C-alpha cells in the first residue's frame, strides 16, 4: 500500500461487537482472563498493552517501514527509554546541536551512568575519532533543531556497522512522509508524535520504531512496560485519527515552507535562510539524495542582533510566538532564549514552523514584520 493508504487504514479496524467503522476508545485498565487462565483478547493490563495503543503502534511502524513500534507519553520519554535500555558505561555519540531536551537528559540524568560526546557527526573523520570500544549508539538528528543541518544517514550507518554500533535517528522534523531512515540503514527511529503526527498542537506523545525485533528492542519494550511512560487510550485514539491526514498535511507544510524560504532568501534584512530545500543550503545535495521532501521547518538569521529578532516577532499577526512545531498554525520562536546558556544557536536566529494558512497571508505577515 502507498503511504496515504497506510495512514488511513493501518491504525483502524471495524469494531467486532458493534461493527462501528472507527475503533472505540477502550478505557479499561484490566482485561478478563479465559477459563484456562490465559488472555483471549491478548491484553492483560493497560500499562503493558491496550487495543488503542496497539493500533497506534501498528500504523506508526508501517509508516516508517519498521518491524515494530512502541508509543510513549512524550518524545522525551521515547528518547529516555533508549538511554535507559543501555548498559551502564555505554558511550553515546550525539550531534553537537542535538535537541536540547534530550541533550539535557543525558547531561543531567545520565551523567555517571552513561558517557557521551556531542560532536559534528556530519564530519566522518571526526566521527571515527570519537568512537571508543564501549560506544554503543550514534544518535542522529536530521534535519536538526534548529539549525536544519542534514546528516548523511548512509555515511553514519556505514561507519557504525563496521564497529557493530547502533544508529538512532530522530526523524521528528522530517516525518516518514519526507524521510525513511530505516530504509537507509538506521536501527531505530524516534519521533515526538506531539509534533507532525498529532498535527494540531493538542496531543503529547512519542514513538520509537525498530528495523528488527532484536534483544535490544525487547529491552526497550521492557522499559516501556515497566516504566509506564505510555500514552492514554484517549491520546492513542486521537493520534490515530490525526495520522490519517498526515501525508496530506505534510505536503501542505512542505509547499508553504519552500515558498516562504524562497521569499526570505531574497529579503534584504535576512542574512541567511536555513532550509534543506534551498540550493544554498550547505547539505542540499545530501538532502536531495536521502529525503523524499524537505519538510515544513525552517530557520532564518536576521541582519541584526537579539533585540532585532524580538522586534520582528512582536510585529507578527498570524504567526504565533510559541514553542513546539508541526501544528496547522504557523509558529515562530527565538530558539536561543528557550535553549538556555549553553545554546549553540545564533542569537539572531528565528525558527519557524510553517503552518497550513494560505502562503500569501504568511508572506505578507513576515514582510510587514521585517519593515522598519
CSV table of C-alpha atoms in Angstrom, one decimal:
chain,number,residue,atom,x,y,z
A,1,UNK,CA,0.0,0.0,0.0
A,2,UNK,CA,1.0,3.6,-0.6
A,3,UNK,CA,1.7,5.8,2.4
A,4,UNK,CA,-1.6,7.7,2.2
A,5,UNK,CA,-3.5,4.4,2.4
A,6,UNK,CA,-1.4,3.1,5.3
A,7,UNK,CA,-2.0,6.3,7.3
A,8,UNK,CA,-5.8,5.8,7.0
A,9,UNK,CA,-6.1,2.0,7.4
A,10,UNK,CA,-3.2,0.7,9.5
A,11,UNK,CA,-4.4,2.3,12.7
A,12,UNK,CA,-8.1,1.4,12.3
A,13,UNK,CA,-10.3,-1.6,12.3
A,14,UNK,CA,-14.1,-2.2,12.4
A,15,UNK,CA,-15.2,-3.0,15.9
A,16,UNK,CA,-16.1,-6.6,16.2
A,17,UNK,CA,-19.1,-6.2,18.6
A,18,UNK,CA,-20.8,-3.0,17.4
A,19,UNK,CA,-19.5,-3.0,13.8
A,20,UNK,CA,-18.5,0.6,14.3
A,21,UNK,CA,-16.3,1.8,11.4
A,22,UNK,CA,-14.0,3.5,13.8
A,23,UNK,CA,-12.3,1.6,16.7
A,24,UNK,CA,-13.8,2.7,20.0
A,25,UNK,CA,-11.7,4.1,22.9
A,26,UNK,CA,-11.0,1.2,25.3
A,27,UNK,CA,-10.6,2.8,28.7
A,28,UNK,CA,-10.4,-0.4,30.8
A,29,UNK,CA,-7.2,-0.8,32.7
A,30,UNK,CA,-7.6,-4.6,33.1
A,31,UNK,CA,-8.8,-7.5,30.9
A,32,UNK,CA,-10.6,-10.7,31.7
A,33,UNK,CA,-8.8,-14.0,31.8
A,34,UNK,CA,-10.1,-17.0,29.9
A,35,UNK,CA,-11.1,-20.3,31.5
A,36,UNK,CA,-7.6,-21.6,31.1
A,37,UNK,CA,-6.1,-18.6,32.8
A,38,UNK,CA,-4.9,-17.0,29.6
A,39,UNK,CA,-6.0,-13.8,28.0
A,40,UNK,CA,-8.0,-14.5,24.9
A,41,UNK,CA,-8.1,-10.8,23.9
A,42,UNK,CA,-4.3,-10.6,24.0
A,43,UNK,CA,-4.3,-7.9,26.7
A,44,UNK,CA,-3.6,-8.2,30.4
A,45,UNK,CA,-3.2,-4.8,31.9
A,46,UNK,CA,-3.3,-1.4,30.2
A,47,UNK,CA,0.3,-0.4,31.2
A,48,UNK,CA,1.5,-3.4,29.2
A,49,UNK,CA,-0.8,-3.1,26.2
A,50,UNK,CA,-4.1,-1.6,25.2
A,51,UNK,CA,-6.2,-2.0,22.0
A,52,UNK,CA,-5.9,1.7,21.1
A,53,UNK,CA,-2.2,1.7,21.6
A,54,UNK,CA,-1.7,-1.4,19.6
A,55,UNK,CA,-3.4,0.2,16.6
A,56,UNK,CA,-1.3,3.4,17.1
A,57,UNK,CA,1.9,1.4,17.2
A,58,UNK,CA,0.9,-0.6,14.1
A,59,UNK,CA,0.3,2.4,11.9
A,60,UNK,CA,3.5,4.2,13.1
A,61,UNK,CA,5.5,1.1,12.4
A,62,UNK,CA,4.1,0.7,8.9
A,63,UNK,CA,4.6,4.4,8.1
A,64,UNK,CA,8.3,4.1,8.9
A,65,UNK,CA,8.7,0.6,7.3
A,66,UNK,CA,9.7,-0.9,10.6
A,67,UNK,CA,9.2,-4.3,12.2
A,68,UNK,CA,7.5,-2.8,15.4
A,69,UNK,CA,6.8,0.4,17.2
A,70,UNK,CA,6.5,1.5,20.8
A,71,UNK,CA,4.4,4.5,21.8
A,72,UNK,CA,5.2,6.7,24.8
A,73,UNK,CA,3.7,9.6,26.6
A,74,UNK,CA,6.2,12.2,25.1
A,75,UNK,CA,9.1,12.4,22.8
A,76,UNK,CA,11.4,12.9,25.7
A,77,UNK,CA,10.1,9.7,27.3
A,78,UNK,CA,10.7,7.8,24.0
A,79,UNK,CA,14.3,9.1,23.9
A,80,UNK,CA,14.9,8.4,27.5
A,81,UNK,CA,13.8,4.8,27.0
A,82,UNK,CA,16.7,4.3,24.6
A,83,UNK,CA,19.2,5.7,27.2
A,84,UNK,CA,17.6,3.5,29.9
A,85,UNK,CA,17.9,0.4,27.8
A,86,UNK,CA,21.7,0.8,27.6
A,87,UNK,CA,24.2,-0.9,29.9
A,88,UNK,CA,25.9,1.4,32.4
A,89,UNK,CA,29.1,2.7,30.9
A,90,UNK,CA,27.9,2.7,27.3
A,91,UNK,CA,29.2,5.6,25.3
A,92,UNK,CA,26.9,7.5,23.0
A,93,UNK,CA,28.0,9.8,20.2
A,94,UNK,CA,25.5,12.7,19.7
A,95,UNK,CA,25.3,15.7,17.3
A,96,UNK,CA,26.7,18.9,18.7
A,97,UNK,CA,23.3,20.6,18.1
A,98,UNK,CA,21.2,17.8,19.5
A,99,UNK,CA,17.7,18.8,20.6
A,100,UNK,CA,18.2,20.4,23.9
A,101,UNK,CA,15.6,18.4,25.8
A,102,UNK,CA,17.4,15.1,25.1
A,103,UNK,CA,20.8,16.7,25.4
A,104,UNK,CA,19.9,17.9,28.9
A,105,UNK,CA,18.6,14.5,29.8
A,106,UNK,CA,22.0,13.0,29.1
A,107,UNK,CA,23.9,15.7,30.9
A,108,UNK,CA,21.7,15.9,34.0
A,109,UNK,CA,20.1,12.5,34.4
A,110,UNK,CA,22.6,10.1,32.9
A,111,UNK,CA,25.9,11.6,34.0
A,112,UNK,CA,27.9,8.9,35.8
A,113,UNK,CA,25.7,6.2,34.2
A,114,UNK,CA,26.4,6.7,30.5
A,115,UNK,CA,29.2,8.6,28.8
A,116,UNK,CA,28.6,10.8,25.8
A,117,UNK,CA,30.2,13.2,23.3
A,118,UNK,CA,28.5,16.0,21.4
A,119,UNK,CA,30.3,16.3,18.1
A,120,UNK,CA,29.9,17.2,14.4
A,121,UNK,CA,28.6,13.8,13.3
A,122,UNK,CA,28.5,15.1,9.7
A,123,UNK,CA,32.3,15.0,9.6
A,124,UNK,CA,33.2,11.4,9.0
A,125,UNK,CA,36.8,11.8,10.3
A,126,UNK,CA,35.6,13.5,13.5
A,127,UNK,CA,33.0,10.7,14.0
A,128,UNK,CA,35.6,8.0,13.5
A,129,UNK,CA,38.0,9.7,16.0
A,130,UNK,CA,35.3,9.7,18.8
A,131,UNK,CA,34.4,6.0,18.5
A,132,UNK,CA,35.5,4.0,21.6
A,133,UNK,CA,35.4,0.3,22.4
A,134,UNK,CA,32.4,1.0,24.6
A,135,UNK,CA,30.5,3.1,22.0
A,136,UNK,CA,27.0,1.6,21.6
A,137,UNK,CA,24.9,4.2,19.9
A,138,UNK,CA,25.4,7.0,17.4
A,139,UNK,CA,22.5,9.5,17.7
A,140,UNK,CA,21.5,11.3,14.5
A,141,UNK,CA,19.0,14.2,14.2
A,142,UNK,CA,18.3,15.2,10.6
A,143,UNK,CA,17.2,17.8,9.8
A,144,UNK,CA,18.4,19.2,13.1
A,145,UNK,CA,16.7,21.5,15.5
A,146,UNK,CA,17.0,24.5,15.0
A,147,UNK,CA,20.0,24.7,12.6
A,148,UNK,CA,18.4,22.4,10.0
A,149,UNK,CA,21.7,20.6,9.5
A,150,UNK,CA,21.5,17.5,7.3
A,151,UNK,CA,23.3,14.3,8.3
A,152,UNK,CA,24.2,11.7,5.7
A,153,UNK,CA,22.5,8.8,7.3
A,154,UNK,CA,24.1,6.2,4.9
A,155,UNK,CA,27.6,7.5,5.8
A,156,UNK,CA,26.9,7.3,9.5
A,157,UNK,CA,25.4,3.8,9.1
A,158,UNK,CA,28.5,2.6,7.1
A,159,UNK,CA,30.8,3.8,9.9
A,160,UNK,CA,28.7,2.4,12.6
A,161,UNK,CA,28.2,-1.1,11.1
A,162,UNK,CA,32.0,-1.6,10.9
A,163,UNK,CA,32.1,-1.4,14.7
A,164,UNK,CA,28.7,-3.0,15.5
A,165,UNK,CA,27.3,0.3,16.8
A,166,UNK,CA,23.6,1.1,16.6
A,167,UNK,CA,22.3,4.1,14.8
A,168,UNK,CA,19.2,6.0,16.1
A,169,UNK,CA,17.6,8.7,14.0
A,170,UNK,CA,15.4,11.5,15.4
A,171,UNK,CA,13.0,11.9,12.5
A,172,UNK,CA,10.7,14.4,14.1
A,173,UNK,CA,11.3,17.3,11.7
A,174,UNK,CA,11.1,15.2,8.6
A,175,UNK,CA,8.3,12.7,9.4
A,176,UNK,CA,8.1,9.4,7.5
A,177,UNK,CA,6.5,11.4,4.7
A,178,UNK,CA,9.8,13.2,4.0
A,179,UNK,CA,12.4,10.7,5.1
A,180,UNK,CA,12.7,7.0,5.8
A,181,UNK,CA,15.8,6.4,8.0
A,182,UNK,CA,15.2,2.6,8.4
A,183,UNK,CA,15.4,2.2,4.6
A,184,UNK,CA,18.7,4.0,4.7
A,185,UNK,CA,20.1,1.5,7.3
A,186,UNK,CA,19.3,3.0,10.7
A,187,UNK,CA,18.4,0.6,13.5
A,188,UNK,CA,15.9,2.8,15.3
A,189,UNK,CA,13.8,5.9,14.6
A,190,UNK,CA,12.5,8.3,17.2
A,191,UNK,CA,9.6,10.7,17.0
A,192,UNK,CA,8.0,13.3,19.1
A,193,UNK,CA,4.5,12.5,18.0
A,194,UNK,CA,3.4,15.7,19.7
A,195,UNK,CA,4.5,17.4,16.5
A,196,UNK,CA,3.5,16.5,13.0
A,197,UNK,CA,1.8,13.2,13.8
A,198,UNK,CA,-0.6,15.0,16.2
A,199,UNK,CA,-0.5,18.0,13.9
A,200,UNK,CA,-2.9,20.2,15.9
A,201,UNK,CA,-0.9,21.2,19.0
A,202,UNK,CA,-3.3,19.4,21.3
A,203,UNK,CA,-1.7,16.0,21.9
A,204,UNK,CA,1.5,14.9,23.5
A,205,UNK,CA,3.4,11.7,22.7
A,206,UNK,CA,6.5,9.9,21.4
A,207,UNK,CA,7.4,6.8,19.5
A,208,UNK,CA,10.2,4.5,18.7
A,209,UNK,CA,10.3,2.3,15.6
A,210,UNK,CA,12.7,-0.6,15.1
A,211,UNK,CA,14.1,-2.2,12.0
A,212,UNK,CA,14.0,-5.6,13.6
A,213,UNK,CA,12.7,-7.2,16.8
A,214,UNK,CA,16.2,-7.7,18.4
A,215,UNK,CA,17.2,-8.3,22.0
A,216,UNK,CA,17.8,-4.6,22.3
A,217,UNK,CA,14.3,-3.9,21.1
A,218,UNK,CA,13.0,-6.3,23.7
A,219,UNK,CA,14.8,-4.3,26.4
A,220,UNK,CA,13.3,-1.1,25.1
A,221,UNK,CA,9.9,-2.7,25.3
A,222,UNK,CA,10.6,-3.8,28.8
A,223,UNK,CA,11.5,-0.2,29.7
A,224,UNK,CA,8.2,1.0,28.2
A,225,UNK,CA,6.1,-1.6,30.1
A,226,UNK,CA,7.9,-1.4,33.4
A,227,UNK,CA,8.5,2.3,33.3
A,228,UNK,CA,4.9,3.0,32.3
A,229,UNK,CA,5.5,6.3,30.4
A,230,UNK,CA,2.7,5.4,28.0
A,231,UNK,CA,0.0,7.4,26.2
A,232,UNK,CA,-3.6,7.1,27.5
A,233,UNK,CA,-6.1,5.2,25.3
A,234,UNK,CA,-7.7,8.5,24.5
A,235,UNK,CA,-4.5,10.1,23.4
A,236,UNK,CA,-3.8,7.0,21.2
A,237,UNK,CA,-7.3,7.3,19.7
A,238,UNK,CA,-6.9,10.9,18.8
A,239,UNK,CA,-3.4,10.4,17.5
A,240,UNK,CA,-4.5,7.6,15.2
A,241,UNK,CA,-7.2,10.0,13.9
A,242,UNK,CA,-4.6,12.8,13.3
A,243,UNK,CA,-2.3,10.4,11.4
A,244,UNK,CA,-4.9,9.7,8.8
A,245,UNK,CA,-4.3,13.2,7.4
A,246,UNK,CA,-0.6,13.2,8.0
A,247,UNK,CA,0.6,12.7,4.4
A,248,UNK,CA,-1.7,15.5,3.1
A,249,UNK,CA,-0.9,17.9,5.9
A,250,UNK,CA,2.9,17.4,5.4
A,251,UNK,CA,2.5,18.1,1.7
A,252,UNK,CA,0.9,21.4,2.6
A,253,UNK,CA,3.6,22.2,5.1
A,254,UNK,CA,6.4,21.5,2.6
A,255,UNK,CA,4.7,23.6,-0.1
A,256,UNK,CA,4.4,26.6,2.2
A,257,UNK,CA,7.9,26.2,3.7
A,258,UNK,CA,9.5,26.2,0.3
A,259,UNK,CA,7.8,29.4,-0.8
A,260,UNK,CA,8.4,31.2,2.4
A,261,UNK,CA,12.1,30.1,2.4
A,262,UNK,CA,12.4,31.5,-1.2
A,263,UNK,CA,10.8,34.8,-0.2
A,264,UNK,CA,13.1,35.2,2.9
A,265,UNK,CA,16.2,34.4,1.0
A,266,UNK,CA,15.6,37.3,-1.3
A,267,UNK,CA,14.8,39.8,1.5
A,268,UNK,CA,17.4,42.4,2.2
A,269,UNK,CA,17.0,42.2,6.0
A,270,UNK,CA,17.7,38.4,6.1
A,271,UNK,CA,21.3,37.3,6.4
A,272,UNK,CA,20.7,33.5,5.7
A,273,UNK,CA,17.8,31.1,5.4
A,274,UNK,CA,18.3,27.5,6.7
A,275,UNK,CA,16.1,25.2,4.7
A,276,UNK,CA,17.3,22.0,3.1
A,277,UNK,CA,15.2,22.5,0.0
A,278,UNK,CA,17.2,25.6,-1.0
A,279,UNK,CA,20.2,25.1,-3.3
A,280,UNK,CA,22.1,27.5,-1.0
A,281,UNK,CA,21.8,25.0,2.0
A,282,UNK,CA,25.3,23.5,2.7
A,283,UNK,CA,23.9,20.0,2.6
A,284,UNK,CA,21.3,20.5,-0.1
A,285,UNK,CA,22.7,17.7,-2.2
A,286,UNK,CA,22.6,15.2,0.7
A,287,UNK,CA,19.1,16.2,1.4
A,288,UNK,CA,18.1,15.6,-2.2
A,289,UNK,CA,19.6,12.2,-2.1
A,290,UNK,CA,18.1,10.9,1.2
A,291,UNK,CA,14.8,12.9,1.6
A,292,UNK,CA,11.6,12.4,-0.2
A,293,UNK,CA,10.6,16.1,0.5
A,294,UNK,CA,12.3,18.9,2.5
A,295,UNK,CA,9.9,19.3,5.4
A,296,UNK,CA,7.9,22.2,6.9
A,297,UNK,CA,10.6,23.7,9.2
A,298,UNK,CA,13.0,26.5,8.5
A,299,UNK,CA,15.1,28.9,10.4
A,300,UNK,CA,16.4,32.3,9.3
A,301,UNK,CA,19.1,34.6,10.5
A,302,UNK,CA,18.3,38.3,10.5
A,303,UNK,CA,20.7,41.1,9.8
A,304,UNK,CA,20.9,42.4,13.4
A,305,UNK,CA,21.0,41.3,17.0
A,306,UNK,CA,18.8,39.6,19.5
A,307,UNK,CA,16.7,42.8,20.0
A,308,UNK,CA,16.0,43.0,16.3
A,309,UNK,CA,14.6,39.4,16.3
A,310,UNK,CA,12.3,40.2,19.2
A,311,UNK,CA,11.1,43.3,17.3
A,312,UNK,CA,10.2,41.2,14.3
A,313,UNK,CA,8.4,38.6,16.3
A,314,UNK,CA,6.4,41.2,18.2
A,315,UNK,CA,5.1,42.7,14.9
A,316,UNK,CA,3.7,39.4,13.6
A,317,UNK,CA,-0.1,39.0,13.5
A,318,UNK,CA,-0.6,35.5,12.0
A,319,UNK,CA,2.5,33.7,13.3
A,320,UNK,CA,2.2,32.8,17.0
A,321,UNK,CA,5.2,33.3,19.2
A,322,UNK,CA,5.3,29.8,20.8
A,323,UNK,CA,7.4,26.7,21.4
A,324,UNK,CA,6.7,23.4,19.6
A,325,UNK,CA,6.1,22.7,15.9
A,326,UNK,CA,4.1,20.7,13.4
A,327,UNK,CA,0.7,22.1,14.0
A,328,UNK,CA,-1.6,23.5,11.4
A,329,UNK,CA,-0.9,27.0,12.7
A,330,UNK,CA,2.4,28.8,12.0
A,331,UNK,CA,4.7,29.3,15.0
A,332,UNK,CA,7.9,31.3,15.4
A,333,UNK,CA,10.4,31.2,18.2
A,334,UNK,CA,13.6,32.8,19.3
A,335,UNK,CA,15.3,29.5,19.9
A,336,UNK,CA,18.4,30.7,21.8
A,337,UNK,CA,16.2,32.1,24.6
A,338,UNK,CA,14.5,28.7,25.0
A,339,UNK,CA,17.6,26.6,24.9
A,340,UNK,CA,19.4,28.5,27.7
A,341,UNK,CA,23.0,29.5,28.5
A,342,UNK,CA,24.7,26.6,26.7
A,343,UNK,CA,22.9,27.1,23.4
A,344,UNK,CA,24.7,26.7,20.1
A,345,UNK,CA,22.1,28.7,18.3
A,346,UNK,CA,22.9,32.2,17.0
A,347,UNK,CA,21.1,34.9,18.9
A,348,UNK,CA,19.8,36.5,15.7
A,349,UNK,CA,18.1,33.2,14.5
A,350,UNK,CA,14.4,32.7,14.4
A,351,UNK,CA,12.9,29.2,14.0
A,352,UNK,CA,9.7,28.8,12.0
A,353,UNK,CA,7.2,26.0,12.0
A,354,UNK,CA,5.3,26.8,8.8
A,355,UNK,CA,1.6,26.1,9.1
A,356,UNK,CA,-1.2,25.5,6.6
A,357,UNK,CA,-2.5,29.0,6.3
A,358,UNK,CA,-2.5,30.5,2.8
A,359,UNK,CA,1.0,31.2,1.8
A,360,UNK,CA,0.2,34.7,0.6
A,361,UNK,CA,-1.0,35.6,4.1
A,362,UNK,CA,2.1,34.2,5.7
A,363,UNK,CA,4.5,36.0,3.4
A,364,UNK,CA,2.5,39.3,3.8
A,365,UNK,CA,2.8,38.9,7.6
A,366,UNK,CA,6.5,38.3,7.6
A,367,UNK,CA,7.0,41.1,5.1
A,368,UNK,CA,5.3,43.7,7.3
A,369,UNK,CA,7.2,42.5,10.3
A,370,UNK,CA,10.6,42.9,8.6
A,371,UNK,CA,9.8,46.5,7.7
A,372,UNK,CA,11.2,49.4,9.6
